[in-house]
GROMACS .gro file of C-alpha atoms in nm:
model
  512
    1MET     CA    1   0.736  -0.005   2.442
    2SER     CA    2   0.677   0.183   2.768
    3GLU     CA    3   0.951   0.376   2.944
    4GLY     CA    4   0.938   0.136   3.238
    5THR     CA    5   0.977  -0.171   3.019
    6ASP     CA    6   1.261  -0.009   2.830
    7ALA     CA    7   1.448   0.058   3.157
    8LEU     CA    8   1.405  -0.302   3.271
    9GLU     CA    9   1.536  -0.438   2.943
   10ARG     CA   10   1.852  -0.226   2.964
   11ARG     CA   11   1.946  -0.300   3.324
   12VAL     CA   12   2.223  -0.527   3.446
   13LEU     CA   13   2.126  -0.809   3.683
   14MET     CA   14   2.411  -0.903   3.917
   15ARG     CA   15   2.480  -1.185   4.161
   16ALA     CA   16   2.809  -1.111   4.334
   17ALA     CA   17   3.022  -1.339   4.552
   18THR     CA   18   2.965  -1.134   4.869
   19ALA     CA   19   2.749  -0.843   4.980
   20LYS     CA   20   3.061  -0.623   4.991
   21ASP     CA   21   3.152  -0.716   4.632
   22ALA     CA   22   2.794  -0.638   4.528
   23LEU     CA   23   2.809  -0.287   4.681
   24MET     CA   24   3.147  -0.206   4.528
   25THR     CA   25   3.062  -0.341   4.183
   26ARG     CA   26   2.728  -0.165   4.178
   27ALA     CA   27   2.889   0.166   4.274
   28VAL     CA   28   3.143   0.131   3.990
   29LEU     CA   29   2.872   0.065   3.729
   30GLU     CA   30   2.636   0.336   3.851
   31ARG     CA   31   2.917   0.592   3.824
   32ALA     CA   32   2.934   0.483   3.459
   33ASP     CA   33   2.556   0.549   3.421
   34VAL     CA   34   2.475   0.178   3.408
   35GLN     CA   35   2.153   0.072   3.582
   36VAL     CA   36   2.222  -0.224   3.810
   37GLN     CA   37   2.000  -0.448   4.019
   38THR     CA   38   2.175  -0.677   4.265
   39CYS     CA   39   2.016  -1.010   4.352
   40SER     CA   40   2.079  -1.182   4.683
   41THR     CA   41   2.030  -1.528   4.534
   42LEU     CA   42   2.063  -1.682   4.189
   43ALA     CA   43   1.698  -1.793   4.210
   44GLU     CA   44   1.596  -1.428   4.253
   45LEU     CA   45   1.803  -1.338   3.947
   46VAL     CA   46   1.631  -1.610   3.741
   47ASP     CA   47   1.290  -1.473   3.842
   48GLU     CA   48   1.393  -1.121   3.740
   49LEU     CA   49   1.496  -1.236   3.391
   50ALA     CA   50   1.134  -1.257   3.280
   51ARG     CA   51   1.082  -0.884   3.349
   52GLY     CA   52   1.364  -0.778   3.120
   53VAL     CA   53   1.743  -0.761   3.126
   54GLY     CA   54   2.029  -0.612   2.926
   55ALA     CA   55   2.316  -0.824   3.061
   56LEU     CA   56   2.407  -1.057   3.349
   57VAL     CA   57   2.707  -1.020   3.582
   58LEU     CA   58   2.774  -1.338   3.781
   59ALA     CA   59   3.045  -1.426   4.026
   60GLU     CA   60   3.199  -1.767   3.963
   61GLU     CA   61   3.076  -1.877   4.306
   62ALA     CA   62   2.715  -1.831   4.195
   63LEU     CA   63   2.757  -2.101   3.930
   64ALA     CA   64   2.774  -2.362   4.206
   65ASP     CA   65   2.426  -2.266   4.324
   66PRO     CA   66   2.160  -2.535   4.248
   67ALA     CA   67   1.959  -2.258   4.075
   68ALA     CA   68   2.230  -2.244   3.805
   69ALA     CA   69   2.052  -2.528   3.626
   70GLY     CA   70   1.738  -2.316   3.607
   71LEU     CA   71   1.941  -2.024   3.469
   72ALA     CA   72   2.095  -2.246   3.202
   73TYR     CA   73   1.749  -2.376   3.112
   74VAL     CA   74   1.615  -2.021   3.060
   75LEU     CA   75   1.918  -1.909   2.858
   76GLN     CA   76   1.904  -2.213   2.632
   77ARG     CA   77   1.541  -2.135   2.544
   78GLN     CA   78   1.577  -1.774   2.443
   79PRO     CA   79   1.376  -1.652   2.141
   80PRO     CA   80   1.560  -1.649   1.804
   81TRP     CA   81   1.652  -1.280   1.826
   82SER     CA   82   1.799  -1.305   2.178
   83ASP     CA   83   2.154  -1.395   2.286
   84LEU     CA   84   2.178  -1.249   2.637
   85PRO     CA   85   2.534  -1.143   2.728
   86VAL     CA   86   2.664  -1.311   3.046
   87LEU     CA   87   2.978  -1.176   3.218
   88VAL     CA   88   3.136  -1.422   3.463
   89LEU     CA   89   3.374  -1.278   3.725
   90ALA     CA   90   3.617  -1.570   3.775
   91ARG     CA   91   3.858  -1.627   4.062
   92GLN     CA   92   4.225  -1.586   3.995
   93GLY     CA   93   4.432  -1.893   3.931
   94ALA     CA   94   4.350  -2.234   3.790
   95ASP     CA   95   4.076  -2.280   3.535
   96SER     CA   96   3.739  -2.341   3.695
   97ARG     CA   97   3.527  -2.638   3.598
   98ALA     CA   98   3.210  -2.441   3.675
   99VAL     CA   99   3.315  -2.163   3.438
  100ALA     CA  100   3.402  -2.415   3.166
  101GLU     CA  101   3.061  -2.582   3.200
  102ALA     CA  102   2.890  -2.243   3.186
  103MET     CA  103   3.073  -2.160   2.864
  104ASP     CA  104   2.966  -2.494   2.716
  105SER     CA  105   2.597  -2.454   2.808
  106VAL     CA  106   2.556  -2.082   2.737
  107ALA     CA  107   2.686  -1.937   2.413
  108ASN     CA  108   2.736  -1.568   2.495
  109VAL     CA  109   2.970  -1.585   2.796
  110THR     CA  110   3.259  -1.346   2.867
  111VAL     CA  111   3.501  -1.444   3.148
  112ILE     CA  112   3.674  -1.165   3.344
  113GLU     CA  113   3.937  -1.265   3.596
  114ARG     CA  114   3.938  -1.110   3.943
  115PRO     CA  115   4.082  -0.881   4.060
  116MET     CA  116   3.993  -0.676   3.754
  117ARG     CA  117   4.075  -0.332   3.625
  118VAL     CA  118   3.774  -0.103   3.666
  119ALA     CA  119   3.806   0.049   3.319
  120ALA     CA  120   3.821  -0.294   3.153
  121PHE     CA  121   3.519  -0.415   3.350
  122VAL     CA  122   3.306  -0.108   3.267
  123SER     CA  123   3.408  -0.134   2.901
  124SER     CA  124   3.302  -0.501   2.892
  125VAL     CA  125   2.963  -0.421   3.047
  126ARG     CA  126   2.899  -0.136   2.804
  127SER     CA  127   2.992  -0.357   2.508
  128ALA     CA  128   2.750  -0.620   2.633
  129LEU     CA  129   2.469  -0.365   2.661
  130ARG     CA  130   2.540  -0.230   2.311
  131ALA     CA  131   2.519  -0.584   2.175
  132ARG     CA  132   2.191  -0.630   2.361
  133THR     CA  133   2.055  -0.309   2.206
  134ARG     CA  134   2.127  -0.448   1.859
  135GLN     CA  135   1.934  -0.759   1.957
  136TYR     CA  136   1.636  -0.543   2.053
  137ASP     CA  137   1.661  -0.373   1.714
  138LEU     CA  138   1.651  -0.715   1.550
  139ARG     CA  139   1.349  -0.807   1.762
  140ALA     CA  140   1.168  -0.493   1.644
  141THR     CA  141   1.256  -0.572   1.283
  142LEU     CA  142   1.130  -0.930   1.313
  143GLU     CA  143   0.811  -0.811   1.480
  144GLY     CA  144   0.760  -0.555   1.204
  145LEU     CA  145   0.808  -0.824   0.940
  146ARG     CA  146   0.565  -1.052   1.122
  147LEU     CA  147   0.300  -0.780   1.136
  148ALA     CA  148   0.360  -0.687   0.773
  149ASP     CA  149   0.324  -1.051   0.668
  150GLN     CA  150   0.006  -1.084   0.874
  151ARG     CA  151  -0.138  -0.769   0.718
  152LYS     CA  152  -0.041  -0.886   0.371
  153THR     CA  153  -0.210  -1.221   0.430
  154GLU     CA  154  -0.526  -1.045   0.547
  155PHE     CA  155  -0.508  -0.810   0.249
  156LEU     CA  156  -0.475  -1.095  -0.001
  157ALA     CA  157  -0.772  -1.270   0.161
  158THR     CA  158  -0.973  -0.949   0.128
  159LEU     CA  159  -0.859  -0.909  -0.234
  160ALA     CA  160  -0.971  -1.263  -0.318
  161HIS     CA  161  -1.304  -1.198  -0.148
  162GLU     CA  162  -1.363  -0.867  -0.323
  163LEU     CA  163  -1.277  -1.010  -0.666
  164ARG     CA  164  -1.509  -1.306  -0.613
  165ASN     CA  165  -1.798  -1.077  -0.522
  166PRO     CA  166  -1.848  -0.931  -0.873
  167LEU     CA  167  -1.758  -1.259  -1.044
  168ALA     CA  168  -2.055  -1.439  -0.887
  169PRO     CA  169  -2.330  -1.215  -1.036
  170LEU     CA  170  -2.141  -1.200  -1.367
  171GLN     CA  171  -2.141  -1.577  -1.389
  172THR     CA  172  -2.508  -1.594  -1.291
  173ALA     CA  173  -2.609  -1.331  -1.548
  174LEU     CA  174  -2.417  -1.506  -1.826
  175THR     CA  175  -2.587  -1.835  -1.738
  176LEU     CA  176  -2.931  -1.671  -1.742
  177LEU     CA  177  -2.867  -1.500  -2.074
  178LYS     CA  178  -2.754  -1.828  -2.227
  179ARG     CA  179  -3.035  -2.043  -2.088
  180LYS     CA  180  -3.336  -1.811  -2.099
  181ARG     CA  181  -3.246  -1.602  -2.404
  182PRO     CA  182  -3.455  -1.314  -2.261
  183GLY     CA  183  -3.606  -1.030  -2.458
  184PRO     CA  184  -3.430  -0.695  -2.499
  185ASP     CA  185  -3.587  -0.531  -2.193
  186GLU     CA  186  -3.500  -0.815  -1.956
  187ALA     CA  187  -3.157  -0.862  -2.113
  188LEU     CA  188  -3.081  -0.491  -2.065
  189ARG     CA  189  -3.129  -0.531  -1.691
  190HIS     CA  190  -2.869  -0.809  -1.688
  191TYR     CA  191  -2.632  -0.603  -1.904
  192ASP     CA  192  -2.657  -0.306  -1.670
  193MET     CA  193  -2.578  -0.527  -1.373
  194MET     CA  194  -2.281  -0.684  -1.553
  195ARG     CA  195  -2.149  -0.340  -1.639
  196ARG     CA  196  -2.168  -0.232  -1.275
  197GLN     CA  197  -1.978  -0.540  -1.163
  198ILE     CA  198  -1.711  -0.493  -1.429
  199ASP     CA  199  -1.670  -0.129  -1.327
  200HIS     CA  200  -1.623  -0.243  -0.968
  201MET     CA  201  -1.352  -0.491  -1.068
  202VAL     CA  202  -1.179  -0.223  -1.275
  203ARG     CA  203  -1.172   0.006  -0.971
  204LEU     CA  204  -1.015  -0.268  -0.760
  205VAL     CA  205  -0.744  -0.336  -1.018
  206ASN     CA  206  -0.683   0.035  -1.071
  207ASP     CA  207  -0.631   0.083  -0.696
  208LEU     CA  208  -0.373  -0.195  -0.694
  209MET     CA  209  -0.195  -0.047  -0.997
  210GLU     CA  210  -0.194   0.298  -0.834
  211ILE     CA  211  -0.033   0.160  -0.519
  212SER     CA  212   0.227  -0.025  -0.726
  213ARG     CA  213   0.316   0.283  -0.931
  214ILE     CA  214   0.339   0.511  -0.627
  215THR     CA  215   0.550   0.275  -0.415
  216ARG     CA  216   0.794   0.231  -0.705
  217GLY     CA  217   0.805   0.605  -0.777
  218ARG     CA  218   0.656   0.556  -1.124
  219ILE     CA  219   0.364   0.796  -1.093
  220GLU     CA  220   0.376   1.131  -1.272
  221LEU     CA  221   0.163   1.431  -1.178
  222ASP     CA  222   0.009   1.671  -1.429
  223MET     CA  223   0.074   1.982  -1.221
  224GLY     CA  224  -0.101   2.310  -1.284
  225ALA     CA  225  -0.256   2.609  -1.110
  226ILE     CA  226  -0.601   2.510  -0.980
  227ASP     CA  227  -0.869   2.634  -0.742
  228LEU     CA  228  -0.901   2.370  -0.472
  229ARG     CA  229  -1.269   2.457  -0.425
  230GLN     CA  230  -1.348   2.314  -0.768
  231VAL     CA  231  -1.150   1.999  -0.688
  232LEU     CA  232  -1.361   1.951  -0.375
  233ARG     CA  233  -1.684   2.000  -0.571
  234ASP     CA  234  -1.566   1.741  -0.825
  235ALA     CA  235  -1.479   1.497  -0.545
  236LEU     CA  236  -1.820   1.550  -0.392
  237ASP     CA  237  -1.988   1.476  -0.726
  238LEU     CA  238  -1.799   1.145  -0.743
  239SER     CA  239  -1.893   1.048  -0.388
  240ARG     CA  240  -2.249   1.179  -0.394
  241PRO     CA  241  -2.411   0.844  -0.493
  242LEU     CA  242  -2.249   0.668  -0.196
  243LEU     CA  243  -2.346   0.947   0.045
  244ASP     CA  244  -2.702   0.958  -0.087
  245ALA     CA  245  -2.741   0.580  -0.074
  246ALA     CA  246  -2.657   0.588   0.297
  247GLN     CA  247  -2.890   0.887   0.351
  248HIS     CA  248  -2.613   1.091   0.510
  249GLN     CA  249  -2.654   1.462   0.577
  250LEU     CA  250  -2.368   1.649   0.411
  251ALA     CA  251  -2.246   1.995   0.507
  252LEU     CA  252  -2.019   2.171   0.256
  253GLN     CA  253  -1.824   2.463   0.397
  254LEU     CA  254  -1.608   2.641   0.138
  255PRO     CA  255  -1.462   2.994   0.151
  256ASP     CA  256  -1.597   3.269  -0.076
  257GLY     CA  257  -1.254   3.335  -0.224
  258PRO     CA  258  -1.041   3.091  -0.424
  259LEU     CA  259  -0.795   2.843  -0.273
  260PRO     CA  260  -0.513   2.847  -0.531
  261VAL     CA  261  -0.277   2.550  -0.520
  262GLU     CA  262  -0.028   2.393  -0.758
  263GLY     CA  263  -0.140   2.039  -0.820
  264ASP     CA  264  -0.285   1.764  -1.034
  265SER     CA  265  -0.660   1.821  -1.022
  266VAL     CA  266  -0.742   1.459  -1.112
  267ARG     CA  267  -0.520   1.315  -0.839
  268LEU     CA  268  -0.639   1.560  -0.576
  269THR     CA  269  -0.999   1.482  -0.669
  270GLN     CA  270  -0.911   1.118  -0.611
  271VAL     CA  271  -0.772   1.201  -0.265
  272PHE     CA  272  -1.080   1.383  -0.142
  273SER     CA  273  -1.321   1.141  -0.305
  274ASN     CA  274  -1.146   0.857  -0.119
  275LEU     CA  275  -1.186   1.045   0.209
  276LEU     CA  276  -1.554   1.115   0.141
  277ASN     CA  277  -1.615   0.754   0.041
  278ASN     CA  278  -1.457   0.636   0.366
  279ALA     CA  279  -1.675   0.874   0.564
  280ALA     CA  280  -1.983   0.741   0.384
  281LYS     CA  281  -1.892   0.374   0.432
  282TYR     CA  282  -1.779   0.394   0.792
  283THR     CA  283  -2.073   0.603   0.914
  284PRO     CA  284  -2.404   0.431   0.998
  285ALA     CA  285  -2.700   0.523   0.776
  286GLY     CA  286  -2.838   0.870   0.836
  287GLY     CA  287  -2.512   1.005   0.972
  288HIS     CA  288  -2.343   1.341   0.924
  289VAL     CA  289  -2.046   1.425   0.703
  290VAL     CA  290  -1.879   1.765   0.689
  291LEU     CA  291  -1.645   1.874   0.408
  292SER     CA  292  -1.476   2.203   0.496
  293ALA     CA  293  -1.188   2.407   0.357
  294GLN     CA  294  -1.010   2.726   0.457
  295ALA     CA  295  -0.687   2.918   0.409
  296GLN     CA  296  -0.466   2.909   0.717
  297ASP     CA  297  -0.103   3.019   0.764
  298GLY     CA  298  -0.019   2.994   0.395
  299GLN     CA  299  -0.186   2.655   0.356
  300ALA     CA  300  -0.512   2.523   0.223
  301VAL     CA  301  -0.663   2.316   0.503
  302VAL     CA  302  -0.933   2.065   0.406
  303CYS     CA  303  -1.114   1.850   0.661
  304VAL     CA  304  -1.349   1.556   0.606
  305GLN     CA  305  -1.531   1.485   0.932
  306ASP     CA  306  -1.797   1.227   1.021
  307ASP     CA  307  -1.981   1.089   1.323
  308GLY     CA  308  -1.920   0.727   1.227
  309ILE     CA  309  -1.753   0.429   1.392
  310GLY     CA  310  -1.432   0.615   1.474
  311ILE     CA  311  -1.078   0.482   1.506
  312ALA     CA  312  -0.924   0.298   1.800
  313PRO     CA  313  -0.637   0.498   1.959
  314GLU     CA  314  -0.382   0.225   1.886
  315LEU     CA  315  -0.465   0.239   1.513
  316LEU     CA  316  -0.443   0.616   1.465
  317GLY     CA  317  -0.073   0.598   1.384
  318THR     CA  318  -0.113   0.318   1.131
  319VAL     CA  319  -0.437   0.388   0.940
  320PHE     CA  320  -0.238   0.515   0.640
  321ASP     CA  321  -0.004   0.214   0.628
  322MET     CA  322  -0.026  -0.041   0.350
  323PHE     CA  323  -0.238  -0.352   0.431
  324VAL     CA  324  -0.358  -0.216   0.770
  325GLN     CA  325  -0.707  -0.143   0.640
  326ALA     CA  326  -0.762  -0.504   0.542
  327SER     CA  327  -0.786  -0.606   0.908
  328GLY     CA  328  -1.103  -0.726   1.074
  329ALA     CA  329  -1.175  -0.374   1.201
  330SER     CA  330  -1.272  -0.268   0.851
  331LYS     CA  331  -1.557  -0.514   0.810
  332ALA     CA  332  -1.805  -0.232   0.859
  333ALA     CA  333  -1.729  -0.118   0.505
  334GLN     CA  334  -1.772  -0.348   0.208
  335GLY     CA  335  -1.680  -0.320  -0.158
  336GLY     CA  336  -1.315  -0.216  -0.148
  337LEU     CA  337  -0.963  -0.321  -0.065
  338GLY     CA  338  -0.914  -0.061   0.206
  339ILE     CA  339  -0.607   0.097   0.045
  340GLY     CA  340  -0.769   0.432  -0.025
  341LEU     CA  341  -0.597   0.598   0.271
  342THR     CA  342  -0.259   0.469   0.158
  343LEU     CA  343  -0.321   0.621  -0.184
  344ALA     CA  344  -0.443   0.945  -0.030
  345ARG     CA  345  -0.136   0.991   0.188
  346SER     CA  346   0.104   0.916  -0.098
  347LEU     CA  347  -0.068   1.157  -0.337
  348VAL     CA  348  -0.088   1.434  -0.076
  349GLU     CA  349   0.281   1.399   0.004
  350LEU     CA  350   0.367   1.410  -0.368
  351HIS     CA  351   0.195   1.751  -0.367
  352GLY     CA  352   0.415   1.872  -0.081
  353GLY     CA  353   0.136   1.839   0.175
  354ARG     CA  354   0.047   1.619   0.468
  355ILE     CA  355  -0.258   1.433   0.594
  356VAL     CA  356  -0.343   1.337   0.952
  357ALA     CA  357  -0.623   1.141   1.114
  358HIS     CA  358  -0.807   1.237   1.434
  359SER     CA  359  -1.057   1.038   1.640
  360ALA     CA  360  -1.169   1.041   2.002
  361GLY     CA  361  -1.202   0.661   1.984
  362LEU     CA  362  -1.440   0.390   1.868
  363GLY     CA  363  -1.791   0.520   1.813
  364GLN     CA  364  -1.672   0.881   1.831
  365GLY     CA  365  -1.640   0.959   1.460
  366SER     CA  366  -1.323   1.061   1.280
  367ALA     CA  367  -1.170   1.353   1.092
  368PHE     CA  368  -0.905   1.356   0.819
  369THR     CA  369  -0.723   1.683   0.765
  370VAL     CA  370  -0.521   1.760   0.451
  371ARG     CA  371  -0.282   2.055   0.433
  372LEU     CA  372  -0.150   2.176   0.097
  373PRO     CA  373   0.071   2.479   0.029
  374LEU     CA  374  -0.121   2.775  -0.111
  375GLN     CA  375  -0.004   2.961  -0.422
  376ALA     CA  376   0.008   3.337  -0.468
  377ALA     CA  377  -0.286   3.366  -0.708
  378PRO     CA  378  -0.539   3.133  -0.870
  379ALA     CA  379  -0.538   3.044  -1.234
  380VAL     CA  380  -0.836   2.821  -1.307
  381GLN     CA  381  -0.825   2.614  -1.621
  382THR     CA  382  -1.121   2.641  -1.855
  383PRO     CA  383  -1.216   2.323  -2.040
  384VAL     CA  384  -1.231   2.341  -2.419
  385ASP     CA  385  -1.511   2.156  -2.597
  386VAL     CA  386  -1.397   1.959  -2.900
  387PRO     CA  387  -1.666   1.913  -3.165
  388ALA     CA  388  -1.745   1.552  -3.243
  389ALA     CA  389  -1.684   1.412  -3.589
  390SER     CA  390  -1.882   1.131  -3.741
  391THR     CA  391  -1.716   0.790  -3.758
  392ALA     CA  392  -1.935   0.666  -4.044
  393ALA     CA  393  -1.766   0.484  -4.333
  394LEU     CA  394  -1.441   0.436  -4.143
  395THR     CA  395  -1.271   0.097  -4.156
  396ALA     CA  396  -1.118  -0.060  -3.845
  397LEU     CA  397  -0.884  -0.355  -3.799
  398VAL     CA  398  -0.882  -0.529  -3.460
  399VAL     CA  399  -0.583  -0.754  -3.384
  400ASP     CA  400  -0.580  -0.967  -3.068
  401ASP     CA  401  -0.491  -1.332  -3.006
  402ASN     CA  402  -0.778  -1.346  -2.754
  403HIS     CA  403  -1.069  -1.432  -2.986
  404ASP     CA  404  -1.341  -1.322  -2.743
  405ALA     CA  405  -1.172  -0.988  -2.684
  406ALA     CA  406  -1.115  -0.925  -3.055
  407ASP     CA  407  -1.465  -1.027  -3.163
  408SER     CA  408  -1.643  -0.826  -2.893
  409LEU     CA  409  -1.437  -0.514  -2.971
  410ALA     CA  410  -1.509  -0.549  -3.342
  411GLU     CA  411  -1.879  -0.584  -3.266
  412PHE     CA  412  -1.863  -0.266  -3.056
  413LEU     CA  413  -1.694  -0.075  -3.341
  414GLN     CA  414  -1.964  -0.196  -3.581
  415ALA     CA  415  -2.227  -0.068  -3.338
  416VAL     CA  416  -2.080   0.283  -3.362
  417GLY     CA  417  -2.084   0.275  -3.742
  418MET     CA  418  -1.747   0.137  -3.849
  419ALA     CA  419  -1.670  -0.140  -4.094
  420THR     CA  420  -1.448  -0.392  -3.916
  421ALA     CA  421  -1.213  -0.681  -3.976
  422VAL     CA  422  -1.055  -0.909  -3.717
  423ALA     CA  423  -0.715  -1.076  -3.711
  424TYR     CA  424  -0.596  -1.309  -3.438
  425SER     CA  425  -0.224  -1.277  -3.509
  426GLY     CA  426   0.024  -1.030  -3.652
  427ALA     CA  427   0.078  -1.240  -3.963
  428GLN     CA  428  -0.296  -1.258  -4.031
  429ALA     CA  429  -0.322  -0.880  -3.991
  430LEU     CA  430  -0.050  -0.821  -4.249
  431GLU     CA  431  -0.232  -1.047  -4.496
  432LEU     CA  432  -0.547  -0.832  -4.459
  433LEU     CA  433  -0.365  -0.501  -4.481
  434THR     CA  434  -0.343  -0.441  -4.858
  435ARG     CA  435  -0.705  -0.538  -4.923
  436LEU     CA  436  -0.845  -0.362  -4.616
  437ARG     CA  437  -0.639  -0.039  -4.602
  438PRO     CA  438  -0.780   0.041  -4.252
  439ASP     CA  439  -0.836   0.391  -4.123
  440LEU     CA  440  -0.800   0.260  -3.767
  441ALA     CA  441  -0.608  -0.036  -3.625
  442ILE     CA  442  -0.634  -0.144  -3.261
  443LEU     CA  443  -0.351  -0.381  -3.176
  444ASP     CA  444  -0.301  -0.594  -2.868
  445ILE     CA  445   0.060  -0.564  -2.749
  446GLY     CA  446   0.113  -0.897  -2.575
  447MET     CA  447   0.054  -1.136  -2.865
  448PRO     CA  448   0.269  -1.450  -2.909
  449GLY     CA  449   0.506  -1.460  -3.202
  450MET     CA  450   0.479  -1.116  -3.359
  451ASP     CA  451   0.383  -0.882  -3.077
  452GLY     CA  452   0.200  -0.550  -3.114
  453TYR     CA  453   0.522  -0.348  -3.126
  454GLU     CA  454   0.663  -0.539  -3.421
  455LEU     CA  455   0.327  -0.538  -3.600
  456ALA     CA  456   0.301  -0.161  -3.558
  457ARG     CA  457   0.649  -0.109  -3.706
  458ARG     CA  458   0.562  -0.326  -4.007
  459LEU     CA  459   0.231  -0.145  -4.057
  460ARG     CA  460   0.411   0.189  -4.058
  461ARG     CA  461   0.653   0.064  -4.326
  462HIS     CA  462   0.370  -0.071  -4.545
  463PRO     CA  463   0.211   0.176  -4.789
  464ALA     CA  464  -0.137   0.067  -4.681
  465GLY     CA  465  -0.067   0.138  -4.316
  466GLN     CA  466   0.131   0.460  -4.318
  467ARG     CA  467  -0.177   0.679  -4.263
  468THR     CA  468  -0.362   0.436  -4.037
  469LEU     CA  469  -0.446   0.559  -3.688
  470LEU     CA  470  -0.269   0.304  -3.467
  471VAL     CA  471  -0.403   0.240  -3.116
  472ALA     CA  472  -0.215   0.019  -2.867
  473LEU     CA  473  -0.432  -0.190  -2.633
  474THR     CA  474  -0.240  -0.327  -2.334
  475GLY     CA  475  -0.260  -0.402  -1.965
  476TRP     CA  476   0.045  -0.184  -1.900
  477GLY     CA  477  -0.004   0.190  -1.854
  478GLN     CA  478   0.314   0.333  -1.704
  479GLN     CA  479   0.499   0.619  -1.870
  480ARG     CA  480   0.774   0.394  -2.001
  481ASP     CA  481   0.510   0.168  -2.160
  482ARG     CA  482   0.352   0.468  -2.335
  483GLU     CA  483   0.695   0.577  -2.457
  484ALA     CA  484   0.757   0.227  -2.596
  485THR     CA  485   0.431   0.227  -2.794
  486ALA     CA  486   0.500   0.578  -2.925
  487GLU     CA  487   0.845   0.468  -3.044
  488ALA     CA  488   0.686   0.172  -3.224
  489GLY     CA  489   0.460   0.411  -3.421
  490PHE     CA  490   0.137   0.409  -3.223
  491ASP     CA  491  -0.077   0.723  -3.211
  492HIS     CA  492  -0.268   0.633  -2.892
  493HIS     CA  493  -0.221   0.408  -2.590
  494LEU     CA  494  -0.530   0.254  -2.425
  495VAL     CA  495  -0.518   0.043  -2.111
  496LYS     CA  496  -0.716  -0.277  -2.056
  497PRO     CA  497  -0.994  -0.325  -1.972
  498LEU     CA  498  -1.096  -0.087  -2.247
  499ASP     CA  499  -1.321   0.198  -2.141
  500PRO     CA  500  -1.585   0.228  -2.416
  501ASP     CA  501  -1.637   0.598  -2.344
  502GLN     CA  502  -1.265   0.661  -2.387
  503LEU     CA  503  -1.267   0.481  -2.721
  504ILE     CA  504  -1.575   0.673  -2.838
  505ALA     CA  505  -1.407   1.000  -2.744
  506LEU     CA  506  -1.104   0.895  -2.948
  507LEU     CA  507  -1.325   0.810  -3.246
  508ASP     CA  508  -1.518   1.136  -3.216
  509GLY     CA  509  -1.194   1.328  -3.256
  510PHE     CA  510  -1.071   1.109  -3.540
  511ASN     CA  511  -1.010   1.316  -3.858
  512ARG     CA  512  -1.035   1.102  -4.162
   0.00000   0.00000   0.00000
């Protein structure tokens, strides 16, 4: 709201009985720092209402004016948040019919009898203005809720659209594979496409889960001493395919010396990859993207700058807000929910930093600057290679009430050299246990009847299952969920949809 509009909405409009009364009353209120506008007629006062008002002060005589009907009409049709205070200065003596009718037609009327004490009058006006201020606060709250609901509606529409996009080619590929029964080479092309679409859906769901965990304070950071330069190189590696596909020219500007920060390297990589992805998507093909970093005033300052579509001035203050990115202005970029900036801001703030957006306007490109506190000295972690062990001759038990999920996972385990058995319930798994004596058991948690927790506890008590490597497979991945599976006896916790590479890595490190 502009300063001028704010002043209009906090002023008192007054129609006094006489010009002398108007001058005296106005002088009293202005000495009390109350802005007053006197109106020579009630019709003038009604016209001024549309520009903004904090309270009305009316002499009883004004209620006899024919324009009083127009005033009542306006007051009766106020928006839901508004209940404009009206102070009526009544003549001394017998009750006035005009005042009584005004009180019946307008809810928020205060009657002050003349002559009046100055202190009481000023106090009444100030109380009316304070009440009006609370109404403006309610208006702002309602407007905020309306905008939030609008953004949420747009976001859900975008979510539905983005989830349907990968489902369409998946359905088509499945139909082709079933009808044509193509050879291995042609089938492989379909499988590769299906894998890409599944990966895309997983990214969408992961983004939603990340937002949920962060907003509920459920996210945990794996903090350590890192060199931010390596994080930026890792982020660039993740975003390189998108930048290359758009034929952007990238400039990488990193300092010669380390940028030591205390942080979660995976999460910070996610932040800068999101910023680079945005630059790639919102910049027309063949554009320019600059990733720069420097030490400045005890902070690591990283900037991702592009010459893309830019940001409208009115959106600069809201680009990091939840649901804002799902608006029509983001149609230039496809293939995401537009919540990357919300994630980026939350993760940066969890690291004690801040992120700001800059843009000269639409078509003028944009820049996102991240500031993180520097540490005294770098301590770069060195990855340790773990030798792979063969999974041959191992026996696996897959337990899931979803037959398709269980059968496909068992087939995958067979493909990597394991002997497998499938059970579709906890009871069926227990029946197989003595005969099978599995080295590995992958259990779905959310099964009806005997769930994965109870099955794991029973397996641990059974002689044939005490040395079995138990893996929980669930759609829940928060810390409390991992603690629950650990308490039930599980050795590992994998989140659906299962990442085959993650499972292979687990099997490679499996000591028989």
